[in-house]
mmCIF file of C-alpha atoms in Angstrom:
data_model
loop_
_atom_site.group_PDB
_atom_site.id
_atom_site.type_symbol
_atom_site.label_atom_id
_atom_site.label_comp_id
_atom_site.label_asym_id
_atom_site.label_seq_id
_atom_site.Cartn_x
_atom_site.Cartn_y
_atom_site.Cartn_z
ATOM 1 C CA MET M 243 49.133 7.553 8.494
ATOM 2 C CA ARG M 244 47.240 4.777 10.594
ATOM 3 C CA VAL M 245 49.721 2.012 9.723
ATOM 4 C CA GLU M 246 52.730 4.400 10.313
ATOM 5 C CA SER M 247 51.532 5.143 13.780
ATOM 6 C CA GLU M 248 50.991 1.564 14.709
ATOM 7 C CA THR M 249 54.560 0.690 13.756
ATOM 8 C CA LEU M 250 55.648 2.930 16.528
ATOM 9 C CA MET M 251 53.765 0.984 19.229
ATOM 10 C CA SER M 252 54.757 -2.174 21.079
ATOM 11 C CA ALA M 253 53.740 -5.510 19.816
ATOM 12 C CA VAL M 254 50.464 -6.925 21.358
ATOM 13 C CA PRO M 255 51.376 -9.578 23.792
ATOM 14 C CA PRO M 256 49.186 -12.616 24.734
ATOM 15 C CA LEU M 257 46.175 -11.510 26.810
ATOM 16 C CA PRO M 258 46.234 -12.511 30.541
ATOM 17 C CA GLU M 259 43.543 -14.607 32.102
ATOM 18 C CA LEU M 260 40.910 -12.347 33.414
ATOM 19 C CA PRO M 261 37.817 -12.820 35.735
ATOM 20 C CA GLU M 262 34.439 -12.111 34.431
ATOM 21 C CA HIS M 263 33.967 -8.331 34.048
ATOM 22 C CA ARG M 264 32.762 -5.494 31.715
ATOM 23 C CA LEU M 265 35.324 -2.860 30.692
ATOM 24 C CA SER M 266 34.701 0.693 30.076
ATOM 25 C CA ILE M 267 37.449 2.955 28.676
ATOM 26 C CA VAL M 268 37.256 6.733 29.122
ATOM 27 C CA VAL M 269 39.237 8.941 26.857
ATOM 28 C CA PRO M 270 39.032 12.887 26.943
ATOM 29 C CA MET M 271 39.686 14.537 23.661
ATOM 30 C CA TYR M 272 40.429 18.054 22.772
ATOM 31 C CA GLN M 273 41.478 19.156 19.263
ATOM 32 C CA GLU M 274 42.754 15.576 18.559
ATOM 33 C CA GLU M 275 41.474 15.306 14.985
ATOM 34 C CA ASP M 276 44.510 13.438 13.595
ATOM 35 C CA SER M 277 44.758 11.149 16.555
ATOM 36 C CA VAL M 278 41.253 9.856 16.732
ATOM 37 C CA GLY M 279 41.725 7.270 13.849
ATOM 38 C CA PRO M 280 45.225 5.841 14.970
ATOM 39 C CA PHE M 281 43.985 5.823 18.502
ATOM 40 C CA VAL M 282 40.704 3.798 17.943
ATOM 41 C CA ALA M 283 42.821 1.552 15.626
ATOM 42 C CA ARG M 284 45.354 0.879 18.352
ATOM 43 C CA VAL M 285 42.632 0.417 21.005
ATOM 44 C CA SER M 286 40.949 -2.234 18.686
ATOM 45 C CA GLU M 287 44.116 -3.920 17.872
ATOM 46 C CA CYS M 288 45.145 -4.348 21.644
ATOM 47 C CA LEU M 289 41.728 -5.466 22.648
ATOM 48 C CA HIS M 290 40.561 -7.437 19.643
ATOM 49 C CA GLU M 291 40.845 -10.698 21.344
ATOM 50 C CA TYR M 292 39.730 -9.423 24.750
ATOM 51 C CA PRO M 293 37.740 -12.142 26.302
ATOM 52 C CA HIS M 294 35.029 -9.835 28.012
ATOM 53 C CA PRO M 295 32.720 -6.979 26.759
ATOM 54 C CA TRP M 296 34.108 -3.695 26.609
ATOM 55 C CA GLU M 297 33.228 -0.107 25.383
ATOM 56 C CA LEU M 298 35.331 2.950 24.378
ATOM 57 C CA LEU M 299 33.790 6.298 25.429
ATOM 58 C CA LEU M 300 35.444 9.170 23.657
ATOM 59 C CA VAL M 301 34.683 12.519 25.283
ATOM 60 C CA ASN M 302 34.802 15.507 22.874
ATOM 61 C CA ASP M 303 35.626 18.574 25.163
ATOM 62 C CA GLY M 304 34.416 21.151 22.976
ATOM 63 C CA SER M 305 36.946 20.793 20.276
ATOM 64 C CA ARG M 306 36.727 23.328 17.401
ATOM 65 C CA ASP M 307 38.495 21.146 14.837
ATOM 66 C CA GLY M 308 37.267 17.834 13.255
ATOM 67 C CA THR M 309 37.509 15.836 16.414
ATOM 68 C CA ARG M 310 33.828 15.175 16.519
ATOM 69 C CA ALA M 311 33.464 14.189 12.846
ATOM 70 C CA ALA M 312 36.515 11.836 13.220
ATOM 71 C CA ILE M 313 34.688 10.067 16.202
ATOM 72 C CA GLU M 314 31.617 9.661 14.325
ATOM 73 C CA ARG M 315 33.363 8.254 11.356
ATOM 74 C CA GLU M 316 35.340 5.617 13.603
ATOM 75 C CA ARG M 317 31.969 4.750 15.279
ATOM 76 C CA GLN M 318 30.346 4.041 11.977
ATOM 77 C CA GLN M 319 33.179 1.983 10.685
ATOM 78 C CA VAL M 320 34.312 0.155 13.797
ATOM 79 C CA GLY M 321 31.067 -0.297 15.734
ATOM 80 C CA ALA M 322 28.653 1.181 18.190
ATOM 81 C CA HIS M 323 30.798 0.166 21.216
ATOM 82 C CA ILE M 324 32.729 3.428 20.245
ATOM 83 C CA ARG M 325 30.571 5.901 22.141
ATOM 84 C CA LEU M 326 30.611 9.702 21.660
ATOM 85 C CA ILE M 327 30.071 12.186 24.542
ATOM 86 C CA GLU M 328 29.888 15.648 23.185
ATOM 87 C CA LEU M 329 30.260 18.299 25.712
ATOM 88 C CA SER M 330 28.574 21.701 24.981
ATOM 89 C CA ARG M 331 31.875 23.674 25.231
ATOM 90 C CA ASN M 332 35.474 23.255 26.350
ATOM 91 C CA TYR M 333 35.401 22.052 30.118
ATOM 92 C CA LYS M 334 38.897 21.120 30.520
ATOM 93 C CA GLN M 335 40.334 17.527 31.116
ATOM 94 C CA THR M 336 38.897 16.833 34.576
ATOM 95 C CA ALA M 337 35.332 17.549 33.888
ATOM 96 C CA ALA M 338 35.602 15.629 30.575
ATOM 97 C CA MET M 339 36.961 12.845 32.448
ATOM 98 C CA GLN M 340 34.223 12.933 34.951
ATOM 99 C CA ALA M 341 31.544 13.045 32.130
ATOM 100 C CA GLY M 342 33.046 9.821 30.782
ATOM 101 C CA ILE M 343 33.045 8.210 34.204
ATOM 102 C CA ASP M 344 29.517 9.156 34.810
ATOM 103 C CA HIS M 345 28.333 7.405 31.588
ATOM 104 C CA ALA M 346 30.609 4.386 31.840
ATOM 105 C CA ARG M 347 28.715 1.130 32.254
ATOM 106 C CA GLY M 348 31.654 -1.167 33.056
ATOM 107 C CA ASP M 349 32.710 -2.937 36.420
ATOM 108 C CA VAL M 350 36.236 -1.748 35.655
ATOM 109 C CA ILE M 351 36.898 1.786 34.197
ATOM 110 C CA VAL M 352 40.125 2.729 32.504
ATOM 111 C CA THR M 353 41.113 6.306 31.823
ATOM 112 C CA LEU M 354 44.029 7.525 29.280
ATOM 113 C CA ASP M 355 44.665 10.161 27.004
ATOM 114 C CA GLY M 356 43.913 10.205 23.241
ATOM 115 C CA ASP M 357 47.019 11.423 21.912
ATOM 116 C CA LEU M 358 48.746 7.896 21.638
ATOM 117 C CA GLN M 359 51.308 8.792 24.242
ATOM 118 C CA ASN M 360 49.722 6.229 26.537
ATOM 119 C CA ASP M 361 49.705 2.810 24.884
ATOM 120 C CA PRO M 362 46.342 0.771 25.329
ATOM 121 C CA VAL M 363 48.584 -2.399 25.259
ATOM 122 C CA ASP M 364 49.166 -1.891 28.899
ATOM 123 C CA ILE M 365 45.378 -2.166 29.626
ATOM 124 C CA PRO M 366 44.839 -5.786 29.905
ATOM 125 C CA ARG M 367 47.859 -6.224 32.168
ATOM 126 C CA MET M 368 46.675 -3.559 34.609
ATOM 127 C CA VAL M 369 43.277 -4.878 34.611
ATOM 128 C CA ALA M 370 44.568 -8.251 35.405
ATOM 129 C CA ARG M 371 46.428 -6.860 38.399
ATOM 130 C CA LEU M 372 43.385 -5.004 39.664
ATOM 131 C CA LEU M 373 41.144 -8.042 39.549
ATOM 132 C CA HIS M 374 43.688 -10.739 40.568
ATOM 133 C CA GLU M 375 45.119 -8.575 43.523
ATOM 134 C CA ASP M 376 41.713 -7.308 44.562
ATOM 135 C CA LEU M 377 42.833 -3.718 44.156
ATOM 136 C CA ASP M 378 40.888 -0.506 43.568
ATOM 137 C CA LEU M 379 43.287 1.343 41.442
ATOM 138 C CA VAL M 380 46.167 0.496 39.437
ATOM 139 C CA ALA M 381 48.095 3.787 38.403
ATOM 140 C CA GLY M 382 50.421 4.086 35.428
ATOM 141 C CA TRP M 383 53.952 4.922 35.935
ATOM 142 C CA ARG M 384 55.773 6.362 33.020
ATOM 143 C CA GLN M 385 59.332 5.015 33.719
ATOM 144 C CA ASN M 386 60.776 6.089 30.329
ATOM 145 C CA ARG M 387 58.827 9.325 29.781
ATOM 146 C CA GLN M 388 59.008 10.698 26.225
ATOM 147 C CA ASP M 389 58.485 14.550 26.926
ATOM 148 C CA ALA M 390 60.419 17.714 26.991
ATOM 149 C CA LEU M 391 62.745 17.940 30.241
ATOM 150 C CA VAL M 392 62.239 21.534 31.077
ATOM 151 C CA MET M 393 58.641 22.146 30.142
ATOM 152 C CA ARG M 394 57.208 18.673 31.218
ATOM 153 C CA LYS M 395 59.341 16.321 33.041
ATOM 154 C CA LEU M 396 60.940 18.592 35.592
ATOM 155 C CA PRO M 397 57.636 20.298 36.883
ATOM 156 C CA SER M 398 56.198 16.814 36.945
ATOM 157 C CA ARG M 399 58.889 15.594 39.178
ATOM 158 C CA ILE M 400 58.733 18.571 41.492
ATOM 159 C CA ALA M 401 54.717 18.178 41.576
ATOM 160 C CA ASN M 402 54.990 14.473 42.217
ATOM 161 C CA ARG M 403 57.169 14.763 45.214
ATOM 162 C CA LEU M 404 55.338 17.679 46.603
ATOM 163 C CA ILE M 405 52.041 15.618 46.290
ATOM 164 C CA ALA M 406 53.682 12.551 47.908
ATOM 165 C CA ARG M 407 54.944 14.610 50.809
ATOM 166 C CA MET M 408 51.659 16.519 51.712
ATOM 167 C CA THR M 409 49.344 13.411 50.847
ATOM 168 C CA GLY M 410 51.494 10.569 52.197
ATOM 169 C CA LEU M 411 50.782 8.457 48.975
ATOM 170 C CA GLU M 412 54.060 7.358 47.376
ATOM 171 C CA ILE M 413 52.701 7.519 43.764
ATOM 172 C CA LYS M 414 55.727 8.310 41.533
ATOM 173 C CA ASP M 415 53.631 9.592 38.489
ATOM 174 C CA ASN M 416 50.276 11.195 39.499
ATOM 175 C CA GLY M 417 50.234 13.002 35.892
ATOM 176 C CA CYS M 418 49.884 9.701 34.129
ATOM 177 C CA SER M 419 46.379 9.555 32.735
ATOM 178 C CA LEU M 420 46.438 5.655 32.256
ATOM 179 C CA LYS M 421 44.758 4.430 35.355
ATOM 180 C CA VAL M 422 42.497 1.259 35.972
ATOM 181 C CA PHE M 423 39.745 1.545 38.717
ATOM 182 C CA ARG M 424 37.054 -0.442 40.215
ATOM 183 C CA ALA M 425 34.127 1.392 39.080
ATOM 184 C CA SER M 426 32.253 1.024 42.449
ATOM 185 C CA VAL M 427 34.937 2.843 44.397
ATOM 186 C CA LEU M 428 35.610 5.403 41.760
ATOM 187 C CA ARG M 429 32.009 6.443 41.719
ATOM 188 C CA ARG M 430 32.267 7.404 45.485
ATOM 189 C CA ILE M 431 34.358 10.589 44.533
ATOM 190 C CA ARG M 432 33.778 13.299 42.024
ATOM 191 C CA LEU M 433 36.240 15.324 40.120
ATOM 192 C CA TYR M 434 36.368 18.848 39.203
ATOM 193 C CA GLY M 435 38.722 21.797 38.791
ATOM 194 C CA GLU M 436 42.149 20.208 38.028
ATOM 195 C CA MET M 437 41.748 17.326 40.277
ATOM 196 C CA HIS M 438 42.172 14.445 37.803
ATOM 197 C CA ARG M 439 45.887 14.750 38.835
ATOM 198 C CA PHE M 440 45.031 13.759 42.453
ATOM 199 C CA ILE M 441 42.786 10.691 41.938
ATOM 200 C CA PRO M 442 44.912 8.388 44.124
ATOM 201 C CA ALA M 443 44.837 10.914 46.951
ATOM 202 C CA TRP M 444 41.022 11.284 46.468
ATOM 203 C CA LEU M 445 40.538 7.628 46.223
ATOM 204 C CA SER M 446 42.511 7.213 49.452
ATOM 205 C CA THR M 447 39.716 9.088 51.208
ATOM 206 C CA VAL M 448 37.247 6.161 50.435
ATOM 207 C CA THR M 449 39.369 3.081 50.409
ATOM 208 C CA SER M 450 42.550 1.852 51.890
ATOM 209 C CA PRO M 451 45.894 3.008 50.494
ATOM 210 C CA GLU M 452 46.875 -0.736 50.417
ATOM 211 C CA ARG M 453 44.439 -1.151 47.912
ATOM 212 C CA ILE M 454 46.110 1.315 45.474
ATOM 213 C CA ALA M 455 49.197 0.215 43.269
ATOM 214 C CA GLN M 456 51.190 1.571 40.477
ATOM 215 C CA GLU M 457 52.404 -0.317 37.363
ATOM 216 C CA PRO M 458 55.146 0.619 34.898
ATOM 217 C CA VAL M 459 53.538 1.412 31.620
ATOM 218 C CA SER M 460 54.839 2.315 27.997
ATOM 219 C CA HIS M 461 55.008 6.005 26.907
ATOM 220 C CA HIS M 462 55.506 7.325 23.381
ATOM 221 C CA ALA M 463 56.425 10.768 21.982
ATOM 222 C CA ARG M 464 53.311 12.801 20.639
ATOM 223 C CA GLN M 465 52.654 11.805 16.917
ATOM 224 C CA PHE M 466 49.879 14.319 16.042
ATOM 225 C CA GLY M 467 49.281 18.044 16.956
ATOM 226 C CA GLU M 468 50.799 19.758 20.013
ATOM 227 C CA SER M 469 50.151 19.304 23.717
ATOM 228 C CA LYS M 470 47.363 21.393 25.064
ATOM 229 C CA TYR M 471 49.002 21.772 28.625
ATOM 230 C CA GLY M 472 52.008 23.936 29.305
ATOM 231 C CA ILE M 473 53.917 24.917 32.364
ATOM 232 C CA SER M 474 51.265 27.292 33.578
ATOM 233 C CA ARG M 475 49.220 24.210 34.783
ATOM 234 C CA THR M 476 51.849 23.905 37.585
ATOM 235 C CA PHE M 477 50.436 26.869 39.516
ATOM 236 C CA ARG M 478 46.784 25.278 39.353
ATOM 237 C CA VAL M 479 48.220 22.130 40.486
ATOM 238 C CA VAL M 480 49.799 23.964 43.463
ATOM 239 C CA LEU M 481 46.551 25.541 44.317
ATOM 240 C CA ASP M 482 44.540 22.275 43.991
ATOM 241 C CA LEU M 483 47.181 20.549 46.312
ATOM 242 C CA PHE M 484 46.481 22.749 49.134
ATOM 243 C CA PHE M 485 42.764 21.898 48.698
ATOM 244 C CA VAL M 486 43.719 18.347 48.654
ATOM 245 C CA TYR M 487 45.733 18.605 51.734
ATOM 246 C CA PHE M 488 42.904 20.349 53.541
ATOM 247 C CA PHE M 489 40.365 18.011 52.516
ATOM 248 C CA MET M 490 42.245 14.685 53.340
ATOM 249 C CA ARG M 491 42.897 16.022 56.811
ATOM 250 C CA TYR M 492 40.076 18.224 57.771
ATOM 251 C CA ARG M 493 37.040 17.229 55.716
ATOM 252 C CA THR M 494 35.289 15.905 58.925
ATOM 253 C CA ARG M 495 36.591 18.621 61.242
ATOM 254 C CA PRO M 496 37.098 21.836 58.962
ATOM 255 C CA GLY M 497 36.818 24.030 62.159
ATOM 256 C CA HIS M 498 40.032 22.696 63.297
ATOM 257 C CA PHE M 499 41.802 24.025 60.314
ATOM 258 C CA PHE M 500 40.381 27.413 60.072
ATOM 259 C CA GLY M 501 39.763 27.710 63.650
ATOM 260 C CA GLY M 502 43.476 27.087 64.246
ATOM 261 C CA LEU M 503 44.419 29.735 61.806
ATOM 262 C CA GLY M 504 41.983 32.164 63.100
ATOM 263 C CA LEU M 505 43.195 31.552 66.704
ATOM 264 C CA TRP M 506 46.850 32.349 65.499
ATOM 265 C CA LEU M 507 45.677 35.617 63.742
ATOM 266 C CA LEU M 508 43.614 36.545 66.921
ATOM 267 C CA GLY M 509 46.644 35.732 69.110
ATOM 268 C CA ILE M 510 48.840 38.086 67.009
ATOM 269 C CA GLY M 511 46.168 40.776 66.861
ATOM 270 C CA GLY M 512 45.611 40.526 70.678
ATOM 271 C CA ALA M 513 49.458 40.584 71.578
ATOM 272 C CA VAL M 514 49.687 43.806 69.383
ATOM 273 C CA LEU M 515 46.792 45.465 71.147
ATOM 274 C CA ALA M 516 47.900 44.349 74.618
ATOM 275 C CA TYR M 517 51.335 45.965 73.848
ATOM 276 C CA LEU M 518 49.708 49.047 72.841
ATOM 277 C CA LEU M 519 47.516 49.016 75.803
ATOM 278 C CA GLY M 520 50.534 48.896 78.010
ATOM 279 C CA LEU M 521 51.954 51.974 76.311
ATOM 280 C CA LYS M 522 48.715 53.953 76.778
ATOM 281 C CA LEU M 523 48.657 53.038 80.360
ATOM 282 C CA LEU M 524 52.303 54.440 80.699
ATOM 283 C CA GLY M 525 50.787 57.713 79.095
ATOM 284 C CA GLU M 526 51.858 57.517 75.510
ATOM 285 C CA ASN M 527 49.721 58.445 72.654
ATOM 286 C CA ILE M 528 48.777 55.442 70.493
ATOM 287 C CA GLY M 529 45.965 56.874 68.323
ATOM 288 C CA THR M 530 48.212 57.782 65.336
ATOM 289 C CA ARG M 531 50.266 54.485 65.469
ATOM 290 C CA PRO M 532 50.018 52.338 62.327
ATOM 291 C CA LEU M 533 50.521 49.259 64.732
ATOM 292 C CA LEU M 534 46.926 50.122 66.063
ATOM 293 C CA LEU M 535 45.375 49.405 62.835
ATOM 294 C CA VAL M 536 47.694 46.248 62.194
ATOM 295 C CA GLY M 537 46.190 44.736 65.631
ATOM 296 C CA PHE M 538 42.721 45.373 64.567
ATOM 297 C CA PHE M 539 43.388 44.056 61.031
ATOM 298 C CA PHE M 540 44.633 40.621 62.618
ATOM 299 C CA LEU M 541 41.566 40.430 64.924
ATOM 300 C CA ILE M 542 39.276 40.861 62.046
ATOM 301 C CA ALA M 543 41.106 38.542 59.969
ATOM 302 C CA GLY M 544 41.035 35.767 62.567
ATOM 303 C CA VAL M 545 37.354 36.182 62.916
ATOM 304 C CA GLN M 546 36.883 35.913 59.253
ATOM 305 C CA SER M 547 38.968 32.854 58.812
ATOM 306 C CA MET M 548 36.955 31.134 61.476
ATOM 307 C CA MET M 549 33.706 31.826 60.110
ATOM 308 C CA ALA M 550 33.620 32.547 56.323
ATOM 309 C CA GLY M 551 36.313 29.870 55.471
ATOM 310 C CA ILE M 552 34.530 27.194 57.052
ATOM 311 C CA LEU M 553 31.074 28.151 55.412
ATOM 312 C CA ALA M 554 32.566 28.530 51.855
ATOM 313 C CA GLU M 555 34.582 25.273 51.811
ATOM 314 C CA LEU M 556 31.589 23.140 53.143
ATOM 315 C CA LEU M 557 29.197 24.804 50.794
ATOM 316 C CA VAL M 558 31.438 23.983 47.715
ATOM 317 C CA ARG M 559 31.625 20.188 48.857
ATOM 318 C CA VAL M 560 27.881 19.981 49.414
ATOM 319 C CA LEU M 561 27.319 21.619 45.906
ATOM 320 C CA PHE M 562 29.409 19.045 44.034
ATOM 321 C CA GLU M 563 28.813 15.991 46.162
ATOM 322 C CA SER M 564 25.115 16.259 46.362
ATOM 323 C CA GLY M 565 24.794 15.573 42.594
ATOM 324 C CA ALA M 566 22.689 18.792 42.226
ATOM 325 C CA SER M 567 25.455 20.313 40.054
ATOM 326 C CA ARG M 568 27.880 19.011 37.497
ATOM 327 C CA SER M 569 31.189 20.512 36.225
ATOM 328 C CA TYR M 570 30.149 20.031 32.675
ATOM 329 C CA GLN M 571 27.124 20.130 30.302
ATOM 330 C CA ILE M 572 26.538 17.552 27.559
ATOM 331 C CA ASN M 573 25.256 18.153 23.932
ATOM 332 C CA GLU M 574 22.831 15.268 24.273
ATOM 333 C CA GLN M 575 21.772 15.309 20.514
ATOM 334 C CA ALA M 576 25.449 14.928 19.427
ATOM 335 C CA SER M 577 26.198 12.363 21.914
ATOM 336 C CA SER M 578 25.770 8.546 21.815
ATOM 337 C CA LEU M 579 24.236 8.056 25.349
ATOM 338 C CA GLY M 580 21.736 5.344 24.535
ATOM 339 C CA ASP M 581 21.887 1.740 25.304
ATOM 340 C CA ALA M 582 24.810 1.132 22.858
ATOM 341 C CA PRO M 583 26.126 -2.592 22.218
ATOM 342 C CA TRP M 584 29.410 -3.740 23.918
ATOM 343 C CA HIS M 585 32.189 -5.088 21.935
ATOM 344 C CA GLN M 586 31.594 -8.863 22.624
ATOM 345 C CA PRO M 587 34.357 -11.574 22.561
ATOM 346 C CA LYS M 588 34.428 -14.216 19.795
ATOM 347 C CA ALA M 589 32.290 -17.261 20.434
#
């Protein structure tokens, strides 16, 4: 099975010259028992001659199949630079990715999926671009995407255009998990919810958009199992996008957003009540008019928007960014969190 999977992948090109660094590869995995072995083999093949230390962090996101056992088997056979992070239950992809980032030790951090659709052969080229061009993020761009048109490609295209319009970042493939980061910059942000799709947008809040680039990468059809994500994720993306839009533009002045909305509601409610007051002064009975309730509803909604919304959003950001709360829990006994050795280059 492993040999067959490798034949579908690209040939490994000569490695580019790279400045001194340590590389951490973070891979969330959920129900990927059959993919673990071929994936680790492909990473090892592509980075066998890598001239600098590297580690592979496989985050088992509460899988109920044999994913954990498969990771342990590869760790024993390949080496302790294959590290297992075992989450106590299924926290979804974003939390699993954040868990790997929190425990990565490298100066450069790579994220990608473990289903062999992303090809690790692209990693050295993307790392070289990050370091040589002094960038903070190089995002993968699946130009020849091997996915179903209606269920995957079409929703992705719509989402990418919507994200670009609302965030101002012209990233053509926000959904590609293969990304290369400068670790010091990536650690300035935290991911939760479904926010892994908006990492370029989040990163643009702590670094210049000119330090974010995209690179065409390989993409292959899924070889094992089934996709864990369906079209339903599109609705979650839309909800998260509104929060990204709010945070990017109003994070230092949330009162302007909620206050503006509240003023509009107060204005509508005030106009309705002023109209009714005019009718009352003309001698009409307004006590049984539904419009009276509508006017008071807008007034109350305006006040609530100005007060409760601001407090709720600020409290959520304080909760997650203070470090007092995490979006995942690790099973430390089943994880390899100690001082594991790196994969070292040959002398």
